[in-house]
PDB file of C-alpha atoms in Angstrom:
ATOM      1  CA  UNK A   1     -22.114  15.772 -21.360  1.00 42.00           C
ATOM      2  CA  UNK A   2     -20.034  13.137 -23.319  1.00 42.00           C
ATOM      3  CA  UNK A   3     -19.012  10.312 -20.583  1.00 40.00           C
ATOM      4  CA  UNK A   4     -14.932  10.708 -22.233  1.00 41.00           C
ATOM      5  CA  UNK A   5     -12.439  12.990 -21.891  1.00 41.00           C
ATOM      6  CA  UNK A   6      -8.847  13.257 -21.057  1.00 39.00           C
ATOM      7  CA  UNK A   7      -7.860  15.180 -19.565  1.00 41.00           C
ATOM      8  CA  UNK A   8      -4.531  17.032 -20.767  1.00 41.00           C
ATOM      9  CA  UNK A   9      -1.861  17.954 -20.322  1.00 40.00           C
ATOM     10  CA  UNK A  10      -2.051  21.716 -18.218  1.00 41.00           C
ATOM     11  CA  UNK A  11       0.212  23.561 -16.166  1.00 40.00           C
ATOM     12  CA  UNK A  12      -0.435  25.627 -13.592  1.00 44.00           C
ATOM     13  CA  UNK A  13       0.966  28.761 -12.764  1.00 44.00           C
ATOM     14  CA  UNK A  14       3.496  29.433 -10.354  1.00 45.00           C
ATOM     15  CA  UNK A  15       3.777  31.179  -7.933  1.00 44.00           C
ATOM     16  CA  UNK A  16       6.442  34.236  -8.735  1.00 42.00           C
ATOM     17  CA  UNK A  17       9.385  33.890  -7.551  1.00 50.00           C
ATOM     18  CA  UNK A  18       9.292  30.439  -5.677  1.00 50.00           C
ATOM     19  CA  UNK A  19      11.186  28.388  -7.438  1.00 54.00           C
ATOM     20  CA  UNK A  20      14.236  30.554  -6.670  1.00 63.00           C
ATOM     21  CA  UNK A  21      13.137  30.619  -2.565  1.00 68.00           C
ATOM     22  CA  UNK A  22      13.306  26.925  -3.037  1.00 62.00           C
ATOM     23  CA  UNK A  23      16.418  27.316  -5.278  1.00 65.00           C
ATOM     24  CA  UNK A  24      17.758  29.338  -1.930  1.00 72.00           C
ATOM     25  CA  UNK A  25      17.147  26.805   0.246  1.00 74.00           C
ATOM     26  CA  UNK A  26      18.530  24.183  -1.553  1.00 68.00           C
ATOM     27  CA  UNK A  27      21.449  25.345  -1.512  1.00 73.00           C
ATOM     28  CA  UNK A  28      22.308  26.858   2.227  1.00 77.00           C
ATOM     29  CA  UNK A  29      21.024  23.623   3.096  1.00 73.00           C
ATOM     30  CA  UNK A  30      23.681  22.013   0.997  1.00 72.00           C
ATOM     31  CA  UNK A  31      26.477  24.724   1.992  1.00 78.00           C
ATOM     32  CA  UNK A  32      26.096  24.364   5.511  1.00 80.00           C
ATOM     33  CA  UNK A  33      26.510  20.645   5.436  1.00 75.00           C
ATOM     34  CA  UNK A  34      29.155  20.883   3.464  1.00 74.00           C
ATOM     35  CA  UNK A  35      30.790  24.015   5.857  1.00 81.00           C
ATOM     36  CA  UNK A  36      30.189  21.455   8.430  1.00 78.00           C
ATOM     37  CA  UNK A  37      32.089  18.549   7.660  1.00 73.00           C
ATOM     38  CA  UNK A  38      34.951  21.086   6.448  1.00 77.00           C
ATOM     39  CA  UNK A  39      34.959  22.173   9.459  1.00 79.00           C
ATOM     40  CA  UNK A  40      36.090  19.104  10.746  1.00 77.00           C
ATOM     41  CA  UNK A  41      38.144  18.319   7.967  1.00 75.00           C
ATOM     42  CA  UNK A  42      40.086  21.634   9.958  1.00 81.00           C
ATOM     43  CA  UNK A  43      39.948  20.465  12.953  1.00 82.00           C
ATOM     44  CA  UNK A  44      41.819  17.497  11.892  1.00 78.00           C
ATOM     45  CA  UNK A  45      44.787  18.556  10.051  1.00 77.00           C
ATOM     46  CA  UNK A  46      46.146  21.646  12.581  1.00 77.00           C
ATOM     47  CA  UNK A  47      45.646  17.875  15.018  1.00 80.00           C
ATOM     48  CA  UNK A  48      47.448  15.640  11.980  1.00 79.00           C
ATOM     49  CA  UNK A  49      50.395  18.803  11.073  1.00 77.00           C
ATOM     50  CA  UNK A  50      50.549  19.385  15.666  1.00 79.00           C
ATOM     51  CA  UNK A  51      51.763  15.557  16.169  1.00 83.00           C
ATOM     52  CA  UNK A  52      53.671  15.219  12.192  1.00 80.00           C
ATOM     53  CA  UNK A  53      51.853  12.693  10.695  1.00 78.00           C
ATOM     54  CA  UNK A  54      50.712  14.917   7.650  1.00 82.00           C
ATOM     55  CA  UNK A  55      50.921  12.110   5.055  1.00 85.00           C
ATOM     56  CA  UNK A  56      48.383  10.220   6.723  1.00 81.00           C
ATOM     57  CA  UNK A  57      45.756  13.053   6.909  1.00 82.00           C
ATOM     58  CA  UNK A  58      46.490  14.089   2.983  1.00 85.00           C
ATOM     59  CA  UNK A  59      45.715   9.770   1.912  1.00 87.00           C
ATOM     60  CA  UNK A  60      42.704   9.996   4.268  1.00 86.00           C
ATOM     61  CA  UNK A  61      41.843  12.568   2.977  1.00 87.00           C
ATOM     62  CA  UNK A  62      41.810  12.557  -0.808  1.00 90.00           C
ATOM     63  CA  UNK A  63      40.204   9.139  -0.144  1.00 92.00           C
ATOM     64  CA  UNK A  64      37.411   9.852   1.644  1.00 91.00           C
ATOM     65  CA  UNK A  65      36.971  12.475  -2.202  1.00 91.00           C
ATOM     66  CA  UNK A  66      38.351   9.594  -4.454  1.00 94.00           C
ATOM     67  CA  UNK A  67      35.604   6.936  -2.786  1.00 95.00           C
ATOM     68  CA  UNK A  68      33.277  10.605  -1.754  1.00 94.00           C
ATOM     69  CA  UNK A  69      33.082  11.064  -5.538  1.00 95.00           C
ATOM     70  CA  UNK A  70      32.486   7.741  -6.842  1.00 96.00           C
ATOM     71  CA  UNK A  71      29.634   7.075  -5.177  1.00 97.00           C
ATOM     72  CA  UNK A  72      27.673  10.279  -5.430  1.00 96.00           C
ATOM     73  CA  UNK A  73      28.441   9.234  -9.486  1.00 97.00           C
ATOM     74  CA  UNK A  74      26.674   6.147  -9.033  1.00 97.00           C
ATOM     75  CA  UNK A  75      24.012   7.780  -7.405  1.00 97.00           C
ATOM     76  CA  UNK A  76      23.709  10.639  -9.480  1.00 97.00           C
ATOM     77  CA  UNK A  77      23.660   8.015 -12.701  1.00 97.00           C
ATOM     78  CA  UNK A  78      20.342   6.093 -10.865  1.00 96.00           C
ATOM     79  CA  UNK A  79      18.494   8.391  -9.674  1.00 97.00           C
ATOM     80  CA  UNK A  80      18.145  10.980 -12.378  1.00 96.00           C
ATOM     81  CA  UNK A  81      19.074   8.543 -15.549  1.00 95.00           C
ATOM     82  CA  UNK A  82      15.615   6.143 -13.954  1.00 94.00           C
ATOM     83  CA  UNK A  83      12.972   9.633 -13.353  1.00 94.00           C
ATOM     84  CA  UNK A  84      14.637  10.922 -16.029  1.00 93.00           C
ATOM     85  CA  UNK A  85      13.313   7.909 -18.156  1.00 92.00           C
ATOM     86  CA  UNK A  86      10.880   7.985 -16.641  1.00 89.00           C
ATOM     87  CA  UNK A  87       9.899  11.979 -17.056  1.00 88.00           C
ATOM     88  CA  UNK A  88      10.709  11.246 -20.954  1.00 87.00           C
ATOM     89  CA  UNK A  89       7.838   8.233 -21.089  1.00 85.00           C
ATOM     90  CA  UNK A  90       4.673  10.645 -19.690  1.00 79.00           C
ATOM     91  CA  UNK A  91       5.604  12.918 -21.365  1.00 75.00           C
ATOM     92  CA  UNK A  92       1.797  12.770 -23.544  1.00 69.00           C
ATOM     93  CA  UNK A  93      -1.767  11.530 -21.868  1.00 60.00           C
ATOM     94  CA  UNK A  94      -2.618   7.476 -21.412  1.00 60.00           C
ATOM     95  CA  UNK A  95      -5.388   7.353 -20.412  1.00 57.00           C
ATOM     96  CA  UNK A  96      -9.178   7.962 -21.501  1.00 55.00           C
ATOM     97  CA  UNK A  97     -10.642   8.903 -18.063  1.00 56.00           C
ATOM     98  CA  UNK A  98     -14.111   7.610 -17.453  1.00 58.00           C
ATOM     99  CA  UNK A  99     -16.479   8.167 -15.090  1.00 59.00           C
ATOM    100  CA  UNK A 100     -16.071   7.739 -12.207  1.00 56.00           C
ATOM    101  CA  UNK A 101     -12.800   7.185 -12.822  1.00 59.00           C
ATOM    102  CA  UNK A 102     -10.057   8.044 -10.537  1.00 59.00           C
ATOM    103  CA  UNK A 103      -7.017  10.054 -10.922  1.00 60.00           C
ATOM    104  CA  UNK A 104      -4.869  11.210  -8.706  1.00 59.00           C
ATOM    105  CA  UNK A 105      -2.762  13.919  -7.636  1.00 57.00           C
ATOM    106  CA  UNK A 106      -6.122  16.032  -8.060  1.00 51.00           C
ATOM    107  CA  UNK A 107      -3.531  18.452 -10.305  1.00 56.00           C
ATOM    108  CA  UNK A 108      -1.242  17.251 -12.507  1.00 62.00           C
ATOM    109  CA  UNK A 109       2.583  18.778 -12.583  1.00 65.00           C
ATOM    110  CA  UNK A 110       4.191  20.220 -16.140  1.00 71.00           C
ATOM    111  CA  UNK A 111       7.122  19.170 -17.381  1.00 76.00           C
ATOM    112  CA  UNK A 112       9.358  21.441 -17.317  1.00 81.00           C
ATOM    113  CA  UNK A 113       8.489  21.908 -13.444  1.00 80.00           C
ATOM    114  CA  UNK A 114       9.092  18.539 -12.384  1.00 83.00           C
ATOM    115  CA  UNK A 115      12.233  18.650 -14.802  1.00 86.00           C
ATOM    116  CA  UNK A 116      14.050  20.794 -12.437  1.00 85.00           C
ATOM    117  CA  UNK A 117      12.670  18.957  -9.607  1.00 86.00           C
ATOM    118  CA  UNK A 118      13.516  16.095 -10.106  1.00 90.00           C
ATOM    119  CA  UNK A 119      17.862  17.182 -11.019  1.00 91.00           C
ATOM    120  CA  UNK A 120      17.961  19.126  -7.892  1.00 88.00           C
ATOM    121  CA  UNK A 121      16.731  16.176  -6.021  1.00 90.00           C
ATOM    122  CA  UNK A 122      19.832  14.695  -7.851  1.00 93.00           C
ATOM    123  CA  UNK A 123      21.699  16.955  -6.729  1.00 90.00           C
ATOM    124  CA  UNK A 124      20.225  17.005  -3.413  1.00 88.00           C
ATOM    125  CA  UNK A 125      20.300  13.406  -2.546  1.00 92.00           C
ATOM    126  CA  UNK A 126      23.760  12.771  -3.855  1.00 94.00           C
ATOM    127  CA  UNK A 127      25.634  14.975  -1.462  1.00 89.00           C
ATOM    128  CA  UNK A 128      24.030  12.903   1.031  1.00 90.00           C
ATOM    129  CA  UNK A 129      25.428   9.782  -1.384  1.00 95.00           C
ATOM    130  CA  UNK A 130      28.257  11.738  -1.182  1.00 93.00           C
ATOM    131  CA  UNK A 131      28.997  11.742   2.762  1.00 89.00           C
ATOM    132  CA  UNK A 132      28.130   8.512   2.618  1.00 93.00           C
ATOM    133  CA  UNK A 133      30.598   6.778   0.864  1.00 93.00           C
ATOM    134  CA  UNK A 134      33.268   9.458   2.194  1.00 90.00           C
ATOM    135  CA  UNK A 135      32.569   7.427   5.744  1.00 91.00           C
ATOM    136  CA  UNK A 136      33.604   4.439   4.318  1.00 93.00           C
ATOM    137  CA  UNK A 137      37.583   5.452   4.111  1.00 91.00           C
ATOM    138  CA  UNK A 138      39.108   3.085   6.305  1.00 91.00           C
ATOM    139  CA  UNK A 139      36.862  -0.067   5.084  1.00 93.00           C
ATOM    140  CA  UNK A 140      38.193   1.052   1.391  1.00 93.00           C
ATOM    141  CA  UNK A 141      41.840   1.113   2.166  1.00 92.00           C
ATOM    142  CA  UNK A 142      41.036  -2.356   4.073  1.00 93.00           C
ATOM    143  CA  UNK A 143      40.308  -3.368   0.759  1.00 93.00           C
ATOM    144  CA  UNK A 144      42.781  -1.674  -1.445  1.00 92.00           C
ATOM    145  CA  UNK A 145      45.215  -2.846   0.832  1.00 90.00           C
ATOM    146  CA  UNK A 146      44.675  -6.368   1.288  1.00 90.00           C
ATOM    147  CA  UNK A 147      47.209  -8.486   3.213  1.00 90.00           C
ATOM    148  CA  UNK A 148      46.850 -12.287   3.128  1.00 90.00           C
ATOM    149  CA  UNK A 149      47.045 -14.454   5.586  1.00 90.00           C
ATOM    150  CA  UNK A 150      48.658 -17.463   3.977  1.00 88.00           C
ATOM    151  CA  UNK A 151      46.511 -19.831   4.939  1.00 89.00           C
ATOM    152  CA  UNK A 152      42.093 -20.968   3.634  1.00 89.00           C
ATOM    153  CA  UNK A 153      39.764 -21.611   4.573  1.00 88.00           C
ATOM    154  CA  UNK A 154      38.408 -24.845   4.946  1.00 88.00           C
ATOM    155  CA  UNK A 155      34.748 -24.578   3.420  1.00 87.00           C
ATOM    156  CA  UNK A 156      35.002 -22.256   0.098  1.00 87.00           C
ATOM    157  CA  UNK A 157      39.009 -22.473   0.328  1.00 87.00           C
ATOM    158  CA  UNK A 158      39.809 -19.070   0.249  1.00 89.00           C
ATOM    159  CA  UNK A 159      42.600 -17.201   1.888  1.00 92.00           C
ATOM    160  CA  UNK A 160      41.218 -15.362   5.635  1.00 92.00           C
ATOM    161  CA  UNK A 161      42.555 -11.644   4.231  1.00 90.00           C
ATOM    162  CA  UNK A 162      39.389 -11.615   1.919  1.00 91.00           C
ATOM    163  CA  UNK A 163      37.329 -12.366   5.019  1.00 92.00           C
ATOM    164  CA  UNK A 164      38.900  -9.862   7.324  1.00 91.00           C
ATOM    165  CA  UNK A 165      40.399  -7.061   4.410  1.00 93.00           C
ATOM    166  CA  UNK A 166      37.473  -7.220   1.174  1.00 93.00           C
ATOM    167  CA  UNK A 167      34.708  -9.885   2.426  1.00 94.00           C
ATOM    168  CA  UNK A 168      33.100  -5.531   4.423  1.00 94.00           C
ATOM    169  CA  UNK A 169      33.193  -3.689   1.980  1.00 94.00           C
ATOM    170  CA  UNK A 170      31.360  -6.214  -0.620  1.00 95.00           C
ATOM    171  CA  UNK A 171      28.739  -7.364   2.127  1.00 96.00           C
ATOM    172  CA  UNK A 172      28.380  -2.985   2.646  1.00 95.00           C
ATOM    173  CA  UNK A 173      28.298  -1.483  -1.315  1.00 95.00           C
ATOM    174  CA  UNK A 174      25.925  -4.220  -1.623  1.00 96.00           C
ATOM    175  CA  UNK A 175      23.888  -3.261   0.904  1.00 96.00           C
ATOM    176  CA  UNK A 176      24.393   0.542  -0.257  1.00 96.00           C
ATOM    177  CA  UNK A 177      23.420  -0.716  -3.307  1.00 96.00           C
ATOM    178  CA  UNK A 178      20.261  -2.227  -2.744  1.00 97.00           C
ATOM    179  CA  UNK A 179      19.109   1.142  -0.634  1.00 96.00           C
ATOM    180  CA  UNK A 180      19.604   3.098  -3.697  1.00 96.00           C
ATOM    181  CA  UNK A 181      18.044   1.310  -5.887  1.00 96.00           C
ATOM    182  CA  UNK A 182      14.441   0.129  -3.750  1.00 96.00           C
ATOM    183  CA  UNK A 183      15.131   3.784  -3.283  1.00 96.00           C
ATOM    184  CA  UNK A 184      14.653   5.348  -6.916  1.00 96.00           C
ATOM    185  CA  UNK A 185      11.878   2.793  -7.557  1.00 93.00           C
ATOM    186  CA  UNK A 186       9.491   4.480  -5.480  1.00 93.00           C
ATOM    187  CA  UNK A 187      10.970   7.711  -6.737  1.00 92.00           C
ATOM    188  CA  UNK A 188      10.426   6.644  -9.513  1.00 91.00           C
ATOM    189  CA  UNK A 189       6.771   5.919  -8.989  1.00 87.00           C
ATOM    190  CA  UNK A 190       6.063   8.519  -7.653  1.00 85.00           C
ATOM    191  CA  UNK A 191       7.265  10.657 -11.133  1.00 84.00           C
ATOM    192  CA  UNK A 192       4.782   8.128 -12.933  1.00 83.00           C
ATOM    193  CA  UNK A 193       1.991   9.153  -9.985  1.00 79.00           C
ATOM    194  CA  UNK A 194       2.713  12.762 -10.045  1.00 77.00           C
ATOM    195  CA  UNK A 195       2.306  12.711 -14.555  1.00 77.00           C
ATOM    196  CA  UNK A 196      -0.863  10.855 -14.133  1.00 72.00           C
ATOM    197  CA  UNK A 197       0.136   7.181 -15.996  1.00 74.00           C
ATOM    198  CA  UNK A 198      -1.851   5.698 -12.885  1.00 73.00           C
ATOM    199  CA  UNK A 199      -4.969   5.695 -13.390  1.00 68.00           C
ATOM    200  CA  UNK A 200      -8.190   4.082 -10.792  1.00 67.00           C
ATOM    201  CA  UNK A 201     -10.570   2.342 -10.891  1.00 63.00           C
ATOM    202  CA  UNK A 202     -13.163   1.512  -7.799  1.00 62.00           C
ATOM    203  CA  UNK A 203     -13.282  -1.021  -6.702  1.00 62.00           C
ATOM    204  CA  UNK A 204      -9.921  -3.091  -7.585  1.00 61.00           C
ATOM    205  CA  UNK A 205      -8.868  -2.315 -10.991  1.00 68.00           C
ATOM    206  CA  UNK A 206      -5.532  -0.313 -11.099  1.00 69.00           C
ATOM    207  CA  UNK A 207      -4.343   0.794 -14.305  1.00 72.00           C
ATOM    208  CA  UNK A 208      -0.938   1.406 -15.133  1.00 75.00           C
ATOM    209  CA  UNK A 209      -0.088   2.371 -18.509  1.00 78.00           C
ATOM    210  CA  UNK A 210       2.696   0.003 -20.617  1.00 76.00           C
ATOM    211  CA  UNK A 211       5.573   2.617 -20.698  1.00 79.00           C
ATOM    212  CA  UNK A 212       5.569   2.587 -17.691  1.00 80.00           C
ATOM    213  CA  UNK A 213       4.832  -1.125 -16.433  1.00 79.00           C
ATOM    214  CA  UNK A 214       8.005  -1.663 -19.122  1.00 81.00           C
ATOM    215  CA  UNK A 215      10.185   0.720 -17.011  1.00 86.00           C
ATOM    216  CA  UNK A 216       9.207  -0.690 -13.813  1.00 82.00           C
ATOM    217  CA  UNK A 217      10.221  -4.116 -14.457  1.00 81.00           C
ATOM    218  CA  UNK A 218      12.959  -4.117 -17.055  1.00 72.00           C
TER     219      UNK A 218
END
């Protein structure tokens, strides 16, 4: 038997209805989440209407929707874009697998299956990103309607209003974006792992495909 063998991109048969069941469960979970949010909005609307502050409610709701859409769009662009790039760069096998080489996972996910998984995961996590954006509506309004205090700080010569109204949101956005980038990096690594862009040669050698290495360090 030849000591060198190539692994092939074979897609294992998928049980009938498995994909549809997963999509149905995912859609149901998202629907329940949105219904929960809608119930809270309806309750708030009746309360604001009762006290005569409908305009306050509408401004709040509009800001929440815009912020939610912005957060969802940014997350989807980063997450779906990087994972789709990883999928495209790992369509073909990269390595000769020799005796003693450990290839993980022992099975290989097909291109179509992983494409659907990437899309579903991107949509699902974008919903959570939208919810994270919606709860920041108050910080966004403070940022957009910042009022200068007329007193600069002695060190950086910035108006005190910047630290009260704008800096908190900037710090919050920085932390959120760093979290998204780390999560996207880990998810991209998972895609490359599922596509066998890594091979392990005991005891300590790890080989990474050139395309995966260039993508991950870019």
